[in-house]
mmCIF file of C-alpha atoms in Angstrom:
data_model
loop_
_atom_site.group_PDB
_atom_site.id
_atom_site.type_symbol
_atom_site.label_atom_id
_atom_site.label_comp_id
_atom_site.label_asym_id
_atom_site.label_seq_id
_atom_site.Cartn_x
_atom_site.Cartn_y
_atom_site.Cartn_z
ATOM 1 C CA MET A 17 200.681 92.925 86.222
ATOM 2 C CA VAL A 18 202.033 90.572 88.878
ATOM 3 C CA ASN A 19 201.067 93.235 91.411
ATOM 4 C CA GLN A 20 197.511 93.159 90.060
ATOM 5 C CA LEU A 21 197.465 89.386 90.413
ATOM 6 C CA LEU A 22 198.554 89.669 94.020
ATOM 7 C CA GLN A 23 195.934 92.384 94.623
ATOM 8 C CA LYS A 24 193.247 90.043 93.313
ATOM 9 C CA LEU A 25 194.441 87.362 95.700
ATOM 10 C CA SER A 26 194.558 89.822 98.594
ATOM 11 C CA LYS A 27 190.859 90.704 98.149
ATOM 12 C CA LYS A 28 190.155 87.399 99.844
ATOM 13 C CA ILE A 29 191.530 88.658 103.144
ATOM 14 C CA ASN A 30 189.003 88.623 106.015
ATOM 15 C CA ASN A 31 185.869 88.550 103.878
ATOM 16 C CA LYS A 32 183.138 86.784 105.845
ATOM 17 C CA ASN A 33 182.815 83.905 103.415
ATOM 18 C CA LYS A 34 186.414 83.895 102.153
ATOM 19 C CA THR A 35 189.888 83.298 103.533
ATOM 20 C CA PHE A 36 193.197 84.728 102.402
ATOM 21 C CA LYS A 37 194.914 82.700 99.703
ATOM 22 C CA GLN A 38 198.629 83.348 99.334
ATOM 23 C CA TRP A 39 200.700 82.986 96.170
ATOM 24 C CA PRO A 40 200.944 79.194 95.689
ATOM 25 C CA GLY A 41 204.299 79.019 93.921
ATOM 26 C CA LEU A 42 204.909 79.032 90.201
ATOM 27 C CA ILE A 43 204.042 75.384 89.488
ATOM 28 C CA GLN A 44 200.474 75.766 90.715
ATOM 29 C CA ALA A 45 200.159 79.267 89.260
ATOM 30 C CA TYR A 46 201.208 78.150 85.781
ATOM 31 C CA GLU A 47 200.449 74.441 85.928
ATOM 32 C CA LYS A 48 198.801 74.247 82.489
ATOM 33 C CA TRP A 49 202.045 75.539 80.952
ATOM 34 C CA LEU A 50 204.306 73.061 82.747
ATOM 35 C CA PRO A 51 205.078 69.325 82.252
ATOM 36 C CA ILE A 52 203.492 68.067 85.450
ATOM 37 C CA ASN A 53 200.756 65.552 86.135
ATOM 38 C CA LYS A 54 198.602 64.373 89.027
ATOM 39 C CA ASN A 55 201.470 62.210 90.274
ATOM 40 C CA THR A 56 203.968 65.081 90.479
ATOM 41 C CA PRO A 57 204.661 66.013 94.115
ATOM 42 C CA ILE A 58 205.056 69.797 94.178
ATOM 43 C CA ILE A 59 208.160 70.824 96.100
ATOM 44 C CA THR A 60 207.840 74.563 96.571
ATOM 45 C CA LEU A 61 208.952 77.505 98.676
ATOM 46 C CA GLN A 62 206.354 79.776 97.019
ATOM 47 C CA GLU A 63 208.884 81.014 94.461
ATOM 48 C CA GLY A 64 207.903 83.344 91.631
ATOM 49 C CA ALA A 65 205.686 86.453 91.588
ATOM 50 C CA THR A 66 208.799 88.609 91.870
ATOM 51 C CA PRO A 67 208.341 92.349 91.299
ATOM 52 C CA LEU A 68 208.758 94.268 88.076
ATOM 53 C CA ILE A 69 210.168 97.600 89.216
ATOM 54 C CA GLU A 70 210.340 100.684 87.020
ATOM 55 C CA LEU A 71 213.864 102.151 87.038
ATOM 56 C CA GLU A 72 213.297 105.896 86.935
ATOM 57 C CA SER A 73 216.969 106.856 87.026
ATOM 58 C CA ILE A 74 217.692 104.546 84.083
ATOM 59 C CA ASN A 75 214.713 105.995 82.214
ATOM 60 C CA LYS A 76 216.292 109.441 82.532
ATOM 61 C CA LEU A 77 219.709 108.145 81.562
ATOM 62 C CA ILE A 78 218.418 106.475 78.401
ATOM 63 C CA GLY A 79 215.909 109.218 77.507
ATOM 64 C CA LYS A 80 213.699 108.835 74.416
ATOM 65 C CA ASN A 81 210.574 108.386 76.557
ATOM 66 C CA VAL A 82 211.744 104.847 77.321
ATOM 67 C CA LYS A 83 210.366 102.772 80.199
ATOM 68 C CA VAL A 84 212.918 100.468 81.803
ATOM 69 C CA TYR A 85 211.941 97.846 84.368
ATOM 70 C CA ALA A 86 213.881 95.461 86.556
ATOM 71 C CA LYS A 87 212.578 91.911 86.934
ATOM 72 C CA TYR A 88 214.011 91.450 90.409
ATOM 73 C CA ASP A 89 214.371 87.698 90.771
ATOM 74 C CA GLY A 90 216.727 88.233 93.684
ATOM 75 C CA LEU A 91 213.560 88.222 95.791
ATOM 76 C CA ASN A 92 212.955 84.515 95.255
ATOM 77 C CA PRO A 93 213.201 82.328 98.392
ATOM 78 C CA THR A 94 216.935 81.602 98.175
ATOM 79 C CA GLY A 95 217.702 84.954 96.569
ATOM 80 C CA SER A 96 218.058 84.051 92.899
ATOM 81 C CA PHE A 97 216.230 83.048 89.726
ATOM 82 C CA LYS A 98 217.495 79.486 90.179
ATOM 83 C CA ASP A 99 214.512 78.775 92.422
ATOM 84 C CA ARG A 100 212.198 78.942 89.416
ATOM 85 C CA GLY A 101 213.928 76.036 87.754
ATOM 86 C CA MET A 102 214.716 74.161 90.932
ATOM 87 C CA THR A 103 211.114 73.797 92.061
ATOM 88 C CA MET A 104 210.467 71.955 88.783
ATOM 89 C CA ALA A 105 213.682 69.927 88.734
ATOM 90 C CA ILE A 106 213.306 68.729 92.319
ATOM 91 C CA SER A 107 209.576 68.037 91.951
ATOM 92 C CA LYS A 108 210.205 65.851 88.901
ATOM 93 C CA ALA A 109 213.128 64.123 90.609
ATOM 94 C CA LYS A 110 210.854 63.368 93.553
ATOM 95 C CA GLU A 111 208.200 62.054 91.170
ATOM 96 C CA ASN A 112 210.808 59.604 89.856
ATOM 97 C CA ASN A 113 211.596 58.429 93.399
ATOM 98 C CA CYS A 114 215.057 59.976 93.351
ATOM 99 C CA GLU A 115 216.740 60.197 96.750
ATOM 100 C CA ALA A 116 219.705 62.439 95.881
ATOM 101 C CA VAL A 117 220.564 65.279 93.510
ATOM 102 C CA ILE A 118 223.865 66.754 92.381
ATOM 103 C CA CYS A 119 225.031 69.987 90.766
ATOM 104 C CA ALA A 120 228.085 72.033 89.921
ATOM 105 C CA SER A 121 227.808 75.628 90.987
ATOM 106 C CA THR A 122 229.346 79.082 91.185
ATOM 107 C CA GLY A 123 227.012 79.607 94.148
ATOM 108 C CA ASN A 124 223.373 80.291 93.331
ATOM 109 C CA THR A 125 222.576 76.828 91.991
ATOM 110 C CA SER A 126 224.079 75.215 95.083
ATOM 111 C CA ALA A 127 221.955 77.328 97.406
ATOM 112 C CA SER A 128 218.766 76.662 95.473
ATOM 113 C CA ALA A 129 219.398 72.946 94.935
ATOM 114 C CA ALA A 130 220.197 72.439 98.611
ATOM 115 C CA ALA A 131 217.096 74.281 99.812
ATOM 116 C CA TYR A 132 214.658 72.492 97.510
ATOM 117 C CA ALA A 133 216.303 69.106 97.992
ATOM 118 C CA LYS A 134 215.925 69.418 101.739
ATOM 119 C CA ARG A 135 212.351 70.591 101.263
ATOM 120 C CA GLY A 136 211.803 67.356 99.363
ATOM 121 C CA ASN A 137 213.703 65.264 101.951
ATOM 122 C CA MET A 138 216.520 64.447 99.531
ATOM 123 C CA ARG A 139 220.291 64.540 99.749
ATOM 124 C CA CYS A 140 222.142 67.222 97.824
ATOM 125 C CA TYR A 141 225.740 67.025 96.580
ATOM 126 C CA VAL A 142 227.448 70.169 95.321
ATOM 127 C CA LEU A 143 230.738 70.586 93.459
ATOM 128 C CA ILE A 144 232.172 74.077 93.603
ATOM 129 C CA PRO A 145 235.424 75.632 92.347
ATOM 130 C CA ASP A 146 237.522 75.962 95.495
ATOM 131 C CA GLY A 147 237.859 79.611 96.521
ATOM 132 C CA TYR A 148 235.604 80.976 93.767
ATOM 133 C CA VAL A 149 232.190 81.054 95.418
ATOM 134 C CA ALA A 150 230.884 84.189 97.137
ATOM 135 C CA GLN A 151 230.567 83.791 100.899
ATOM 136 C CA GLY A 152 226.846 84.534 101.022
ATOM 137 C CA LYS A 153 226.092 81.710 98.589
ATOM 138 C CA LEU A 154 228.388 79.232 100.284
ATOM 139 C CA ALA A 155 226.801 80.068 103.647
ATOM 140 C CA GLN A 156 223.360 79.252 102.247
ATOM 141 C CA ALA A 157 224.363 75.870 100.895
ATOM 142 C CA LEU A 158 225.982 74.984 104.226
ATOM 143 C CA VAL A 159 222.946 76.003 106.274
ATOM 144 C CA TYR A 160 220.615 74.093 103.950
ATOM 145 C CA GLY A 161 222.690 70.985 104.616
ATOM 146 C CA ALA A 162 224.297 70.359 101.242
ATOM 147 C CA GLU A 163 227.280 68.022 101.033
ATOM 148 C CA ILE A 164 229.891 70.263 99.454
ATOM 149 C CA LEU A 165 232.931 69.129 97.513
ATOM 150 C CA ALA A 166 235.337 71.942 96.568
ATOM 151 C CA ILE A 167 237.521 70.915 93.645
ATOM 152 C CA LYS A 168 240.794 72.273 92.323
ATOM 153 C CA GLY A 169 239.375 73.584 89.075
ATOM 154 C CA ASN A 170 236.807 75.979 87.637
ATOM 155 C CA PHE A 171 233.053 75.625 87.160
ATOM 156 C CA ASP A 172 233.377 74.048 83.724
ATOM 157 C CA LYS A 173 235.513 71.236 85.154
ATOM 158 C CA ALA A 174 233.040 70.727 88.000
ATOM 159 C CA LEU A 175 230.145 70.488 85.548
ATOM 160 C CA LYS A 176 231.870 67.798 83.497
ATOM 161 C CA ILE A 177 232.395 65.743 86.642
ATOM 162 C CA VAL A 178 228.792 65.965 87.861
ATOM 163 C CA GLN A 179 227.481 65.111 84.400
ATOM 164 C CA GLU A 180 229.510 61.887 84.425
ATOM 165 C CA ILE A 181 228.523 61.045 87.998
ATOM 166 C CA ALA A 182 224.834 61.482 87.171
ATOM 167 C CA LYS A 183 225.235 59.053 84.258
ATOM 168 C CA ASN A 184 226.843 56.374 86.381
ATOM 169 C CA TYR A 185 225.396 56.733 89.886
ATOM 170 C CA PRO A 186 221.876 57.013 91.371
ATOM 171 C CA VAL A 187 221.749 60.809 91.573
ATOM 172 C CA THR A 188 219.819 63.338 89.474
ATOM 173 C CA LEU A 189 221.660 66.240 87.877
ATOM 174 C CA VAL A 190 219.904 69.578 88.518
ATOM 175 C CA ASN A 191 222.088 71.973 86.555
ATOM 176 C CA SER A 192 220.446 73.746 83.620
ATOM 177 C CA VAL A 193 221.093 70.789 81.314
ATOM 178 C CA ASN A 194 218.162 69.293 83.199
ATOM 179 C CA PRO A 195 215.227 70.228 80.914
ATOM 180 C CA TYR A 196 212.869 70.804 83.831
ATOM 181 C CA ARG A 197 215.060 73.659 85.035
ATOM 182 C CA LEU A 198 214.316 75.707 81.933
ATOM 183 C CA GLN A 199 210.626 74.814 82.140
ATOM 184 C CA GLY A 200 210.429 76.446 85.550
ATOM 185 C CA GLN A 201 212.548 79.423 84.570
ATOM 186 C CA LYS A 202 210.361 80.246 81.559
ATOM 187 C CA THR A 203 207.617 81.384 83.964
ATOM 188 C CA ALA A 204 209.488 84.661 84.508
ATOM 189 C CA ALA A 205 208.590 85.584 80.910
ATOM 190 C CA PHE A 206 204.942 84.792 81.674
ATOM 191 C CA GLU A 207 205.039 87.088 84.696
ATOM 192 C CA ILE A 208 206.531 89.946 82.675
ATOM 193 C CA ILE A 209 203.788 89.715 80.049
ATOM 194 C CA ASP A 210 201.128 89.343 82.750
ATOM 195 C CA SER A 211 202.490 92.571 84.277
ATOM 196 C CA LEU A 212 202.929 94.671 81.126
ATOM 197 C CA ASN A 213 200.047 93.111 79.163
ATOM 198 C CA GLU A 214 202.568 92.613 76.367
ATOM 199 C CA ALA A 215 206.133 91.433 75.828
ATOM 200 C CA PRO A 216 208.796 94.142 76.179
ATOM 201 C CA ASP A 217 210.722 95.428 73.171
ATOM 202 C CA TRP A 218 214.037 94.311 74.715
ATOM 203 C CA LEU A 219 214.832 91.725 77.347
ATOM 204 C CA CYS A 220 218.280 92.440 78.803
ATOM 205 C CA ILE A 221 219.812 89.527 80.675
ATOM 206 C CA PRO A 222 223.163 88.354 82.072
ATOM 207 C CA MET A 223 224.525 85.142 80.577
ATOM 208 C CA GLY A 224 226.617 82.502 82.309
ATOM 209 C CA ASN A 225 225.633 78.964 81.387
ATOM 210 C CA ALA A 226 223.006 80.574 79.099
ATOM 211 C CA GLY A 227 220.074 78.526 80.348
ATOM 212 C CA ASN A 228 218.088 81.522 81.528
ATOM 213 C CA ILE A 229 218.066 83.414 78.229
ATOM 214 C CA SER A 230 216.881 80.190 76.572
ATOM 215 C CA ALA A 231 214.155 79.750 79.184
ATOM 216 C CA TYR A 232 212.878 83.310 78.810
ATOM 217 C CA TRP A 233 212.712 82.901 75.038
ATOM 218 C CA MET A 234 210.738 79.684 75.500
ATOM 219 C CA GLY A 235 208.257 81.468 77.749
ATOM 220 C CA PHE A 236 207.847 84.472 75.482
ATOM 221 C CA ASN A 237 207.226 82.169 72.511
ATOM 222 C CA GLU A 238 204.625 80.090 74.330
ATOM 223 C CA TYR A 239 202.590 83.165 75.279
ATOM 224 C CA TYR A 240 203.038 84.558 71.764
ATOM 225 C CA LYS A 241 201.786 81.360 70.114
ATOM 226 C CA ALA A 242 198.813 81.338 72.485
ATOM 227 C CA GLY A 243 197.938 84.898 71.462
ATOM 228 C CA ILE A 244 198.500 86.333 74.940
ATOM 229 C CA SER A 245 201.202 88.649 73.588
ATOM 230 C CA LYS A 246 201.312 90.105 70.098
ATOM 231 C CA LYS A 247 205.078 90.399 69.719
ATOM 232 C CA LEU A 248 208.386 88.885 70.767
ATOM 233 C CA PRO A 249 211.260 90.831 72.350
ATOM 234 C CA LYS A 250 214.804 91.224 71.145
ATOM 235 C CA MET A 251 216.929 89.153 73.509
ATOM 236 C CA MET A 252 219.959 91.167 74.579
ATOM 237 C CA GLY A 253 222.486 88.926 76.354
ATOM 238 C CA PHE A 254 225.423 90.334 78.309
ATOM 239 C CA GLN A 255 228.604 88.704 79.545
ATOM 240 C CA ALA A 256 231.587 89.981 81.484
ATOM 241 C CA LYS A 257 234.516 90.890 79.231
ATOM 242 C CA GLY A 258 236.812 88.366 80.935
ATOM 243 C CA SER A 259 234.224 85.618 80.678
ATOM 244 C CA ALA A 260 232.499 86.062 77.319
ATOM 245 C CA PRO A 261 232.465 82.762 75.392
ATOM 246 C CA LEU A 262 229.171 83.553 73.640
ATOM 247 C CA VAL A 263 230.271 87.022 72.610
ATOM 248 C CA LEU A 264 233.641 85.797 71.339
ATOM 249 C CA ASN A 265 232.226 82.493 70.046
ATOM 250 C CA LYS A 266 234.953 80.447 71.706
ATOM 251 C CA THR A 267 235.587 78.629 74.955
ATOM 252 C CA ILE A 268 237.379 80.668 77.628
ATOM 253 C CA GLU A 269 239.731 78.353 79.493
ATOM 254 C CA ASN A 270 240.296 80.621 82.499
ATOM 255 C CA PRO A 271 237.344 83.012 82.793
ATOM 256 C CA GLU A 272 237.800 85.966 85.125
ATOM 257 C CA THR A 273 235.299 88.560 86.357
ATOM 258 C CA ILE A 274 234.088 90.137 89.576
ATOM 259 C CA ALA A 275 230.655 88.818 88.621
ATOM 260 C CA THR A 276 231.180 85.292 89.968
ATOM 261 C CA ALA A 277 227.730 84.024 88.969
ATOM 262 C CA ILE A 278 228.608 84.379 85.276
ATOM 263 C CA ARG A 279 232.256 83.329 85.523
ATOM 264 C CA ILE A 280 231.725 80.439 83.094
ATOM 265 C CA GLY A 281 233.927 79.824 80.081
ATOM 266 C CA ASN A 282 232.085 76.987 78.337
ATOM 267 C CA PRO A 283 228.299 77.340 78.663
ATOM 268 C CA VAL A 284 226.382 74.091 78.286
ATOM 269 C CA ASN A 285 223.429 75.873 76.695
ATOM 270 C CA ARG A 286 225.614 77.520 74.047
ATOM 271 C CA GLU A 287 223.668 76.229 71.028
ATOM 272 C CA LYS A 288 220.289 77.126 72.527
ATOM 273 C CA ALA A 289 221.513 80.654 73.250
ATOM 274 C CA ILE A 290 222.882 81.105 69.732
ATOM 275 C CA GLU A 291 219.462 80.146 68.348
ATOM 276 C CA VAL A 292 217.789 82.651 70.669
ATOM 277 C CA ASN A 293 220.137 85.379 69.475
ATOM 278 C CA LYS A 294 219.406 84.576 65.833
ATOM 279 C CA ASN A 295 215.654 84.094 66.123
ATOM 280 C CA SER A 296 215.027 87.171 68.259
ATOM 281 C CA ASN A 297 217.261 89.462 66.204
ATOM 282 C CA GLY A 298 219.087 90.194 69.442
ATOM 283 C CA LYS A 299 222.663 90.934 70.410
ATOM 284 C CA PHE A 300 225.345 89.414 72.620
ATOM 285 C CA ILE A 301 227.644 92.065 74.081
ATOM 286 C CA SER A 302 230.390 92.068 76.713
ATOM 287 C CA VAL A 303 230.686 94.607 79.515
ATOM 288 C CA THR A 304 233.737 95.331 81.626
ATOM 289 C CA ASP A 305 233.896 94.744 85.358
ATOM 290 C CA GLU A 306 234.033 98.518 85.779
ATOM 291 C CA GLU A 307 230.803 98.925 83.807
ATOM 292 C CA ILE A 308 229.179 96.167 85.866
ATOM 293 C CA ILE A 309 230.168 97.796 89.155
ATOM 294 C CA ASN A 310 229.003 101.228 88.001
ATOM 295 C CA ALA A 311 225.579 99.775 87.192
ATOM 296 C CA TYR A 312 225.602 97.837 90.472
ATOM 297 C CA LYS A 313 226.203 101.032 92.448
ATOM 298 C CA LEU A 314 223.660 102.979 90.373
ATOM 299 C CA LEU A 315 220.931 100.448 91.123
ATOM 300 C CA GLY A 316 221.686 100.625 94.824
ATOM 301 C CA SER A 317 222.160 104.373 95.252
ATOM 302 C CA LYS A 318 219.450 105.582 92.847
ATOM 303 C CA GLU A 319 216.853 102.809 92.847
ATOM 304 C CA GLY A 320 217.237 101.171 96.253
ATOM 305 C CA ILE A 321 217.814 97.799 94.608
ATOM 306 C CA PHE A 322 220.634 95.627 95.948
ATOM 307 C CA CYS A 323 221.544 92.999 93.379
ATOM 308 C CA GLU A 324 224.592 90.805 93.004
ATOM 309 C CA PRO A 325 227.255 91.973 90.519
ATOM 310 C CA ALA A 326 226.297 89.498 87.787
ATOM 311 C CA SER A 327 222.742 90.866 87.799
ATOM 312 C CA ALA A 328 223.996 94.376 87.136
ATOM 313 C CA ALA A 329 225.473 93.187 83.820
ATOM 314 C CA SER A 330 221.988 93.514 82.287
ATOM 315 C CA VAL A 331 221.768 97.195 83.231
ATOM 316 C CA ALA A 332 225.414 97.825 82.317
ATOM 317 C CA GLY A 333 224.729 96.347 78.891
ATOM 318 C CA LEU A 334 221.619 98.460 78.368
ATOM 319 C CA ILE A 335 223.516 101.622 79.263
ATOM 320 C CA LYS A 336 226.285 100.618 76.850
ATOM 321 C CA LEU A 337 223.737 100.223 74.038
ATOM 322 C CA LYS A 338 221.555 103.219 74.896
ATOM 323 C CA GLU A 339 222.137 104.913 71.522
ATOM 324 C CA TYR A 340 220.487 101.929 69.817
ATOM 325 C CA VAL A 341 217.328 102.061 71.943
ATOM 326 C CA VAL A 342 214.236 103.028 69.956
ATOM 327 C CA GLU A 343 212.028 105.839 71.240
ATOM 328 C CA ASN A 344 209.047 104.821 73.434
ATOM 329 C CA SER A 345 210.481 101.334 74.008
ATOM 330 C CA LYS A 346 209.671 99.150 76.980
ATOM 331 C CA ILE A 347 212.727 97.306 78.253
ATOM 332 C CA VAL A 348 213.097 94.744 81.014
ATOM 333 C CA CYS A 349 216.444 94.115 82.692
ATOM 334 C CA VAL A 350 216.652 90.809 84.518
ATOM 335 C CA LEU A 351 218.277 91.021 87.945
ATOM 336 C CA THR A 352 219.080 87.404 88.631
ATOM 337 C CA GLY A 353 220.323 87.490 92.221
ATOM 338 C CA ASN A 354 220.235 89.354 95.518
ATOM 339 C CA GLY A 355 223.128 91.559 96.616
ATOM 340 C CA LEU A 356 223.365 89.762 99.947
ATOM 341 C CA LYS A 357 224.828 86.854 98.006
ATOM 342 C CA ASP A 358 228.145 88.721 97.786
ATOM 343 C CA PRO A 359 228.584 91.095 100.747
ATOM 344 C CA ASP A 360 232.331 91.427 100.162
ATOM 345 C CA CYS A 361 231.686 93.075 96.799
ATOM 346 C CA ALA A 362 229.287 95.566 98.394
ATOM 347 C CA ILE A 363 231.749 96.536 101.105
ATOM 348 C CA LYS A 364 234.524 97.076 98.562
ATOM 349 C CA ASN A 365 232.417 98.855 95.931
ATOM 350 C CA ASN A 366 230.274 101.719 97.177
ATOM 351 C CA ASP A 367 230.339 105.494 97.396
ATOM 352 C CA SER A 368 228.756 105.777 100.828
ATOM 353 C CA ILE A 369 230.088 107.745 103.779
ATOM 354 C CA PHE A 370 231.329 105.588 106.628
ATOM 355 C CA LYS A 371 232.738 107.241 109.750
ATOM 356 C CA SER A 372 234.002 105.291 112.733
ATOM 357 C CA GLY A 373 235.473 106.014 116.168
ATOM 358 C CA ILE A 374 232.935 108.754 116.920
ATOM 359 C CA ASP A 375 232.413 109.758 120.547
ATOM 360 C CA PRO A 376 228.880 108.882 121.736
ATOM 361 C CA SER A 377 227.579 112.398 122.396
ATOM 362 C CA ILE A 378 224.662 114.200 120.752
ATOM 363 C CA GLU A 379 226.787 117.213 119.836
ATOM 364 C CA ILE A 380 229.581 115.225 118.205
ATOM 365 C CA VAL A 381 227.207 112.900 116.348
ATOM 366 C CA ALA A 382 225.208 115.894 115.079
ATOM 367 C CA LYS A 383 228.435 117.615 113.987
ATOM 368 C CA ASN A 384 229.438 114.514 112.002
ATOM 369 C CA MET A 385 226.005 114.659 110.386
ATOM 370 C CA GLY A 386 226.797 118.164 109.161
ATOM 371 C CA PHE A 387 224.602 120.067 111.606
#
C-alpha cells in the first residue's frame, strides 16, 4: 500500500545513523517507468502518494461484501490529479530549454500548469472559457502568476486555439495531448496496485478530455506486463448527462453540467478512450447533475471527503451500476479534484444546519445546540 511505502520511509526518522527521507515526488519514485534521462531536470512539488481511502458507507450501499476505495488525488499539491502529468510535462519542457508553456483549461489544468511552470521559472499562458471556471481554480492560477486570457467560447474552442499557437510560436502545449502528461498520470495506477497488491476489479473514473482514463489503463497494463499484477480492471468511465460525448459517441456543441471540470464536448483523447473501453471490457455511462450532487454530498457527510463535483461522478456512476457489481469485488473510484476548487457549489449544495444572528450567550447558544 502507499501507506506502507510511507511507513517504510518514516522509519528513517531520528535513527542515529539515518535521517528522515520524505516522499520525493512521482518522477523519482517511479523513474524506471518514466521517459526521463540524466539530463531531465525534475520539476516537482512532491506530487503523488495520494491516499487510497476505503469508503465504508459506499460498501454498505453496494453490499455483496464489496470493498470500495477512493483514490483521492485532490490531495496533490494544487488539489487535482493534473499535477501528476504536469510534473512530467514541465520537466520535459525544461529539458528542451522551453521558456513558456500554454494550455486551455476549465480550471484544474490552469492551476497545475501555472504552479509547475513557475516552479521551473517559466512563463505560463492560459486560455479559459470566460465565466465558466470555478472561482477556486481561477484564484490558484492568478496567485501562481499565470497570464490568463478569457475567451468568448467554450473549452473546446480554447483548446483548438492553443494547439495552433503551440504549432506556430515558441511555447509548449501542456494539455493532455502532450504525451508526457499521460506518462505522469499513469503513476496513479501504480500506486493503486502498490496499495492493494493487485489491480482492482473496477476502476471508476470521471471523463472530460479522457486523458486520465487512458493514462490509468497505460499504468495498469505496464504493471500487468511486468507481472506485478495478475489481472486488469474493467475501466468504468462516467460523464455528466449534459456533457457526454463519449457516451453518446458524438460531439456536444454546448456541453452543460454543474461539474465544470468535465464540461467538455469534444475530448481530444476520444480514440484512446474508446480503445480503453473496448480492451478493458468496460462501460461508459452518463450520470445526471442530481446524481453527481447526491454522491458529492454523500462523500462529504458520510466519509469526510470533500471533492469537487466532477470527482463525485465516479461514485455516482458506481451507485448507478451497483446491481452489476460482482460479489467480493474491489473497486476504486478516482476522485480527481479537491472540493475547495469550487466553494460556490459546496455552499449551494449541502444538507448542513446553518444558524445565524444568534445572541452571544452560553444559554442561547446551548439552546440552539438542542440542549
